[in-house]
Amino acid sequence: MKTLLLLTTLAALAMAALCYESHESMESYEINPFLNRRNAHAFISPQQRWRAKAQERVRERTKPVYEINREACDDYKLCERYAMVYGYNAAYNRYFRKRRGAE
C-alpha cells in the first residue's frame, strides 16, 4: 500500500512538472501571424530583393536539361499523363524526341 501511495505521489509530481504552462508557451498566441500591407516590405531590403531577382534570372538560364524537358512535358496534357505512369524521361522521349528514321 505504501508503494502504491508513493507511486501515485511521484506520478502527480511528474505530471505537474511536465504539464506546467510557462509564459514562453503563451508567446505564440500574442503575435498576430498576419501583417498589414504597409509593413510587409520590411522583411527584405531593396538590395536583397535585387539580389534575389538576379539569382532567379541566373537559375532560369542555367536549368538542367531534365528540368527543361519536364516543364515541356508539364505543358502538354498527354505527356503529363504518360509521365505519371512511366516517368518524365520516357514521356518526353515519346512525345518530343524525333524518332530515328523519321527525317
Short mmCIF file of N, CA and C in Angstrom, two decimals:
data_model
loop_
_atom_site.label_atom_id
_atom_site.label_comp_id
_atom_site.label_asym_id
_atom_site.label_seq_id
_atom_site.Cartn_x
_atom_site.Cartn_y
_atom_site.Cartn_z
N MET A 1 0.83 -1.19 0.00
CA MET A 1 0.00 0.00 0.00
C MET A 1 0.88 1.26 0.00
N LYS A 2 1.98 1.19 0.75
CA LYS A 2 2.89 2.34 0.78
C LYS A 2 3.50 2.58 -0.60
N THR A 3 3.78 1.49 -1.31
CA THR A 3 4.37 1.62 -2.65
C THR A 3 3.39 2.27 -3.61
N LEU A 4 2.12 1.88 -3.53
CA LEU A 4 1.10 2.47 -4.39
C LEU A 4 0.93 3.96 -4.11
N LEU A 5 0.92 4.34 -2.85
CA LEU A 5 0.82 5.75 -2.46
C LEU A 5 2.04 6.53 -2.93
N LEU A 6 3.21 5.94 -2.82
CA LEU A 6 4.45 6.59 -3.26
C LEU A 6 4.45 6.76 -4.79
N LEU A 7 4.03 5.74 -5.53
CA LEU A 7 3.98 5.84 -6.99
C LEU A 7 2.95 6.87 -7.45
N THR A 8 1.82 6.94 -6.76
CA THR A 8 0.80 7.92 -7.10
C THR A 8 1.30 9.33 -6.86
N THR A 9 1.99 9.53 -5.78
CA THR A 9 2.55 10.85 -5.46
C THR A 9 3.61 11.24 -6.49
N LEU A 10 4.48 10.30 -6.84
CA LEU A 10 5.51 10.58 -7.84
C LEU A 10 4.89 10.88 -9.21
N ALA A 11 3.85 10.15 -9.57
CA ALA A 11 3.18 10.40 -10.85
C ALA A 11 2.53 11.78 -10.87
N ALA A 12 1.92 12.19 -9.75
CA ALA A 12 1.30 13.51 -9.67
C ALA A 12 2.35 14.60 -9.76
N LEU A 13 3.48 14.43 -9.11
CA LEU A 13 4.57 15.42 -9.18
C LEU A 13 5.15 15.50 -10.60
N ALA A 14 5.32 14.34 -11.24
CA ALA A 14 5.85 14.33 -12.61
C ALA A 14 4.88 15.00 -13.57
N MET A 15 3.59 14.75 -13.39
CA MET A 15 2.59 15.38 -14.25
C MET A 15 2.57 16.90 -14.04
N ALA A 16 2.68 17.33 -12.81
CA ALA A 16 2.69 18.76 -12.53
C ALA A 16 3.93 19.43 -13.11
N ALA A 17 5.07 18.74 -13.07
CA ALA A 17 6.30 19.32 -13.60
C ALA A 17 6.30 19.34 -15.13
N LEU A 18 5.77 18.31 -15.76
CA LEU A 18 5.80 18.23 -17.22
C LEU A 18 4.69 19.02 -17.89
N CYS A 19 3.58 19.22 -17.22
CA CYS A 19 2.45 19.90 -17.82
C CYS A 19 2.35 21.37 -17.43
N TYR A 20 3.38 21.89 -16.82
CA TYR A 20 3.38 23.30 -16.42
C TYR A 20 3.41 24.17 -17.66
N GLU A 21 2.51 25.15 -17.74
CA GLU A 21 2.44 26.04 -18.88
C GLU A 21 3.12 27.35 -18.52
N SER A 22 4.28 27.53 -19.08
CA SER A 22 5.05 28.72 -18.75
C SER A 22 4.65 29.89 -19.63
N HIS A 23 5.20 31.05 -19.36
CA HIS A 23 4.92 32.25 -20.13
C HIS A 23 5.43 32.11 -21.57
N GLU A 24 6.54 31.39 -21.75
CA GLU A 24 7.11 31.24 -23.09
C GLU A 24 6.16 30.51 -24.02
N SER A 25 5.39 29.57 -23.50
CA SER A 25 4.48 28.83 -24.37
C SER A 25 3.29 29.68 -24.80
N MET A 26 3.04 30.78 -24.13
CA MET A 26 1.92 31.64 -24.50
C MET A 26 2.33 32.75 -25.47
N GLU A 27 3.61 32.89 -25.76
CA GLU A 27 4.06 33.97 -26.63
C GLU A 27 3.52 33.84 -28.05
N SER A 28 3.34 32.63 -28.51
CA SER A 28 2.86 32.47 -29.88
C SER A 28 1.43 32.96 -30.04
N TYR A 29 0.66 32.99 -28.97
CA TYR A 29 -0.71 33.47 -29.06
C TYR A 29 -0.76 35.00 -29.09
N GLU A 30 0.29 35.64 -28.66
CA GLU A 30 0.28 37.09 -28.58
C GLU A 30 0.59 37.74 -29.92
N ILE A 31 1.30 37.05 -30.78
CA ILE A 31 1.74 37.63 -32.05
C ILE A 31 0.72 37.31 -33.12
N ASN A 32 0.33 38.32 -33.86
CA ASN A 32 -0.58 38.13 -34.99
C ASN A 32 0.24 37.64 -36.18
N PRO A 33 -0.10 36.51 -36.79
CA PRO A 33 0.71 36.00 -37.89
C PRO A 33 0.57 36.79 -39.19
N PHE A 34 -0.40 37.68 -39.27
CA PHE A 34 -0.63 38.44 -40.50
C PHE A 34 -0.11 39.86 -40.35
N LEU A 35 0.48 40.37 -41.41
CA LEU A 35 0.99 41.74 -41.43
C LEU A 35 0.12 42.58 -42.34
N ASN A 36 0.09 43.87 -42.04
CA ASN A 36 -0.63 44.72 -42.98
C ASN A 36 0.28 45.01 -44.17
N ARG A 37 -0.27 45.53 -45.23
CA ARG A 37 0.48 45.70 -46.47
C ARG A 37 1.60 46.73 -46.34
N ARG A 38 1.44 47.69 -45.51
CA ARG A 38 2.47 48.73 -45.37
C ARG A 38 3.72 48.20 -44.69
N ASN A 39 3.58 47.23 -43.79
CA ASN A 39 4.74 46.70 -43.07
C ASN A 39 5.30 45.42 -43.69
N ALA A 40 4.67 44.90 -44.71
CA ALA A 40 5.10 43.63 -45.29
C ALA A 40 6.46 43.74 -45.97
N HIS A 41 6.81 44.88 -46.49
CA HIS A 41 8.08 45.06 -47.19
C HIS A 41 9.27 45.18 -46.25
N ALA A 42 9.05 45.25 -44.97
CA ALA A 42 10.13 45.48 -44.01
C ALA A 42 11.05 44.28 -43.84
N PHE A 43 10.62 43.09 -44.25
CA PHE A 43 11.45 41.91 -44.05
C PHE A 43 12.64 41.86 -44.99
N ILE A 44 12.45 42.31 -46.21
CA ILE A 44 13.51 42.21 -47.20
C ILE A 44 13.88 43.61 -47.67
N SER A 45 15.16 43.91 -47.60
CA SER A 45 15.62 45.23 -48.04
C SER A 45 15.63 45.27 -49.57
N PRO A 46 15.65 46.47 -50.16
CA PRO A 46 15.69 46.57 -51.62
C PRO A 46 16.91 45.88 -52.23
N GLN A 47 18.03 45.92 -51.53
CA GLN A 47 19.23 45.26 -52.05
C GLN A 47 19.04 43.73 -52.08
N GLN A 48 18.41 43.19 -51.05
CA GLN A 48 18.15 41.75 -51.03
C GLN A 48 17.15 41.36 -52.11
N ARG A 49 16.16 42.22 -52.36
CA ARG A 49 15.20 41.95 -53.42
C ARG A 49 15.88 41.92 -54.77
N TRP A 50 16.78 42.86 -55.02
CA TRP A 50 17.51 42.91 -56.28
C TRP A 50 18.36 41.66 -56.44
N ARG A 51 19.04 41.26 -55.37
CA ARG A 51 19.89 40.08 -55.42
C ARG A 51 19.06 38.82 -55.70
N ALA A 52 17.88 38.72 -55.08
CA ALA A 52 17.03 37.55 -55.30
C ALA A 52 16.55 37.48 -56.76
N LYS A 53 16.21 38.64 -57.34
CA LYS A 53 15.79 38.66 -58.74
C LYS A 53 16.93 38.25 -59.66
N ALA A 54 18.13 38.73 -59.37
CA ALA A 54 19.29 38.38 -60.19
C ALA A 54 19.59 36.88 -60.10
N GLN A 55 19.49 36.32 -58.91
CA GLN A 55 19.73 34.89 -58.75
C GLN A 55 18.68 34.06 -59.48
N GLU A 56 17.45 34.53 -59.48
CA GLU A 56 16.39 33.81 -60.19
C GLU A 56 16.65 33.83 -61.69
N ARG A 57 17.13 34.94 -62.23
CA ARG A 57 17.47 35.01 -63.66
C ARG A 57 18.59 34.03 -63.99
N VAL A 58 19.59 33.94 -63.11
CA VAL A 58 20.69 33.00 -63.35
C VAL A 58 20.18 31.57 -63.31
N ARG A 59 19.31 31.26 -62.36
CA ARG A 59 18.76 29.91 -62.28
C ARG A 59 17.95 29.56 -63.53
N GLU A 60 17.21 30.53 -64.07
CA GLU A 60 16.43 30.27 -65.27
C GLU A 60 17.33 29.96 -66.46
N ARG A 61 18.48 30.64 -66.53
CA ARG A 61 19.39 30.43 -67.66
C ARG A 61 20.17 29.13 -67.54
N THR A 62 20.41 28.68 -66.33
CA THR A 62 21.26 27.51 -66.13
C THR A 62 20.47 26.30 -65.65
N LYS A 63 19.26 26.14 -66.15
CA LYS A 63 18.46 24.97 -65.76
C LYS A 63 19.06 23.72 -66.37
N PRO A 64 18.99 22.63 -65.64
CA PRO A 64 19.44 21.37 -66.22
C PRO A 64 18.47 20.91 -67.32
N VAL A 65 18.96 20.06 -68.18
CA VAL A 65 18.18 19.61 -69.33
C VAL A 65 16.93 18.86 -68.87
N TYR A 66 17.07 18.04 -67.83
CA TYR A 66 15.90 17.27 -67.39
C TYR A 66 14.79 18.18 -66.88
N GLU A 67 15.15 19.32 -66.29
CA GLU A 67 14.14 20.26 -65.80
C GLU A 67 13.41 20.94 -66.97
N ILE A 68 14.16 21.29 -68.00
CA ILE A 68 13.55 21.89 -69.19
C ILE A 68 12.62 20.88 -69.86
N ASN A 69 13.06 19.62 -69.94
CA ASN A 69 12.22 18.57 -70.53
C ASN A 69 10.96 18.35 -69.70
N ARG A 70 11.10 18.38 -68.40
CA ARG A 70 9.94 18.17 -67.53
C ARG A 70 8.92 19.30 -67.70
N GLU A 71 9.40 20.54 -67.79
CA GLU A 71 8.49 21.66 -67.98
C GLU A 71 7.77 21.57 -69.32
N ALA A 72 8.49 21.14 -70.34
CA ALA A 72 7.85 20.96 -71.65
C ALA A 72 6.77 19.89 -71.57
N CYS A 73 7.04 18.85 -70.84
CA CYS A 73 6.07 17.76 -70.70
C CYS A 73 4.88 18.21 -69.84
N ASP A 74 5.11 19.04 -68.85
CA ASP A 74 4.03 19.52 -68.00
C ASP A 74 3.03 20.39 -68.76
N ASP A 75 3.48 21.04 -69.82
CA ASP A 75 2.59 21.90 -70.59
C ASP A 75 1.70 21.12 -71.55
N TYR A 76 1.99 19.85 -71.77
CA TYR A 76 1.23 19.03 -72.71
C TYR A 76 0.54 17.92 -71.91
N LYS A 77 -0.78 17.93 -71.90
CA LYS A 77 -1.55 17.04 -71.02
C LYS A 77 -1.28 15.56 -71.27
N LEU A 78 -1.22 15.15 -72.54
CA LEU A 78 -0.98 13.73 -72.82
C LEU A 78 0.38 13.29 -72.29
N CYS A 79 1.36 14.15 -72.46
CA CYS A 79 2.70 13.84 -71.97
C CYS A 79 2.69 13.76 -70.44
N GLU A 80 1.98 14.65 -69.81
CA GLU A 80 1.93 14.67 -68.36
C GLU A 80 1.27 13.40 -67.81
N ARG A 81 0.19 12.97 -68.46
CA ARG A 81 -0.48 11.73 -68.03
C ARG A 81 0.41 10.52 -68.23
N TYR A 82 1.10 10.48 -69.36
CA TYR A 82 2.03 9.38 -69.62
C TYR A 82 3.16 9.38 -68.59
N ALA A 83 3.60 10.58 -68.20
CA ALA A 83 4.69 10.69 -67.22
C ALA A 83 4.28 10.18 -65.85
N MET A 84 3.01 10.30 -65.51
CA MET A 84 2.55 9.81 -64.21
C MET A 84 2.70 8.29 -64.11
N VAL A 85 2.63 7.62 -65.26
CA VAL A 85 2.73 6.16 -65.25
C VAL A 85 4.17 5.70 -65.50
N TYR A 86 4.82 6.28 -66.51
CA TYR A 86 6.11 5.78 -66.94
C TYR A 86 7.30 6.67 -66.58
N GLY A 87 7.05 7.86 -66.09
CA GLY A 87 8.14 8.77 -65.75
C GLY A 87 8.32 9.86 -66.81
N TYR A 88 8.91 10.96 -66.39
CA TYR A 88 9.04 12.11 -67.28
C TYR A 88 10.02 11.87 -68.41
N ASN A 89 11.07 11.13 -68.15
CA ASN A 89 12.05 10.87 -69.20
C ASN A 89 11.42 10.08 -70.34
N ALA A 90 10.69 9.03 -69.99
CA ALA A 90 10.02 8.21 -71.02
C ALA A 90 8.94 9.02 -71.74
N ALA A 91 8.22 9.84 -71.01
CA ALA A 91 7.16 10.64 -71.63
C ALA A 91 7.75 11.67 -72.58
N TYR A 92 8.83 12.32 -72.18
CA TYR A 92 9.45 13.30 -73.07
C TYR A 92 9.97 12.63 -74.33
N ASN A 93 10.58 11.48 -74.16
CA ASN A 93 11.09 10.75 -75.33
C ASN A 93 9.95 10.35 -76.25
N ARG A 94 8.83 10.00 -75.72
CA ARG A 94 7.70 9.56 -76.55
C ARG A 94 7.07 10.71 -77.32
N TYR A 95 6.90 11.86 -76.68
CA TYR A 95 6.14 12.94 -77.31
C TYR A 95 6.99 14.04 -77.96
N PHE A 96 8.24 14.19 -77.56
CA PHE A 96 9.00 15.33 -78.07
C PHE A 96 10.27 14.98 -78.83
N ARG A 97 10.86 13.85 -78.59
CA ARG A 97 12.08 13.48 -79.32
C ARG A 97 11.71 13.02 -80.72
N LYS A 98 12.54 13.39 -81.66
CA LYS A 98 12.30 12.93 -83.03
C LYS A 98 12.67 11.45 -83.11
N ARG A 99 11.83 10.71 -83.77
CA ARG A 99 12.09 9.27 -83.92
C ARG A 99 13.17 9.06 -84.98
N ARG A 100 13.96 8.03 -84.79
CA ARG A 100 15.02 7.71 -85.76
C ARG A 100 14.38 7.25 -87.08
N GLY A 101 14.90 7.75 -88.14
CA GLY A 101 14.39 7.36 -89.44
C GLY A 101 13.16 8.18 -89.88
N ALA A 102 12.69 9.11 -89.05
CA ALA A 102 11.51 9.89 -89.42
C ALA A 102 11.87 11.03 -90.36
N GLU A 103 13.13 11.42 -90.39
CA GLU A 103 13.51 12.54 -91.24
C GLU A 103 13.68 12.16 -92.66
#
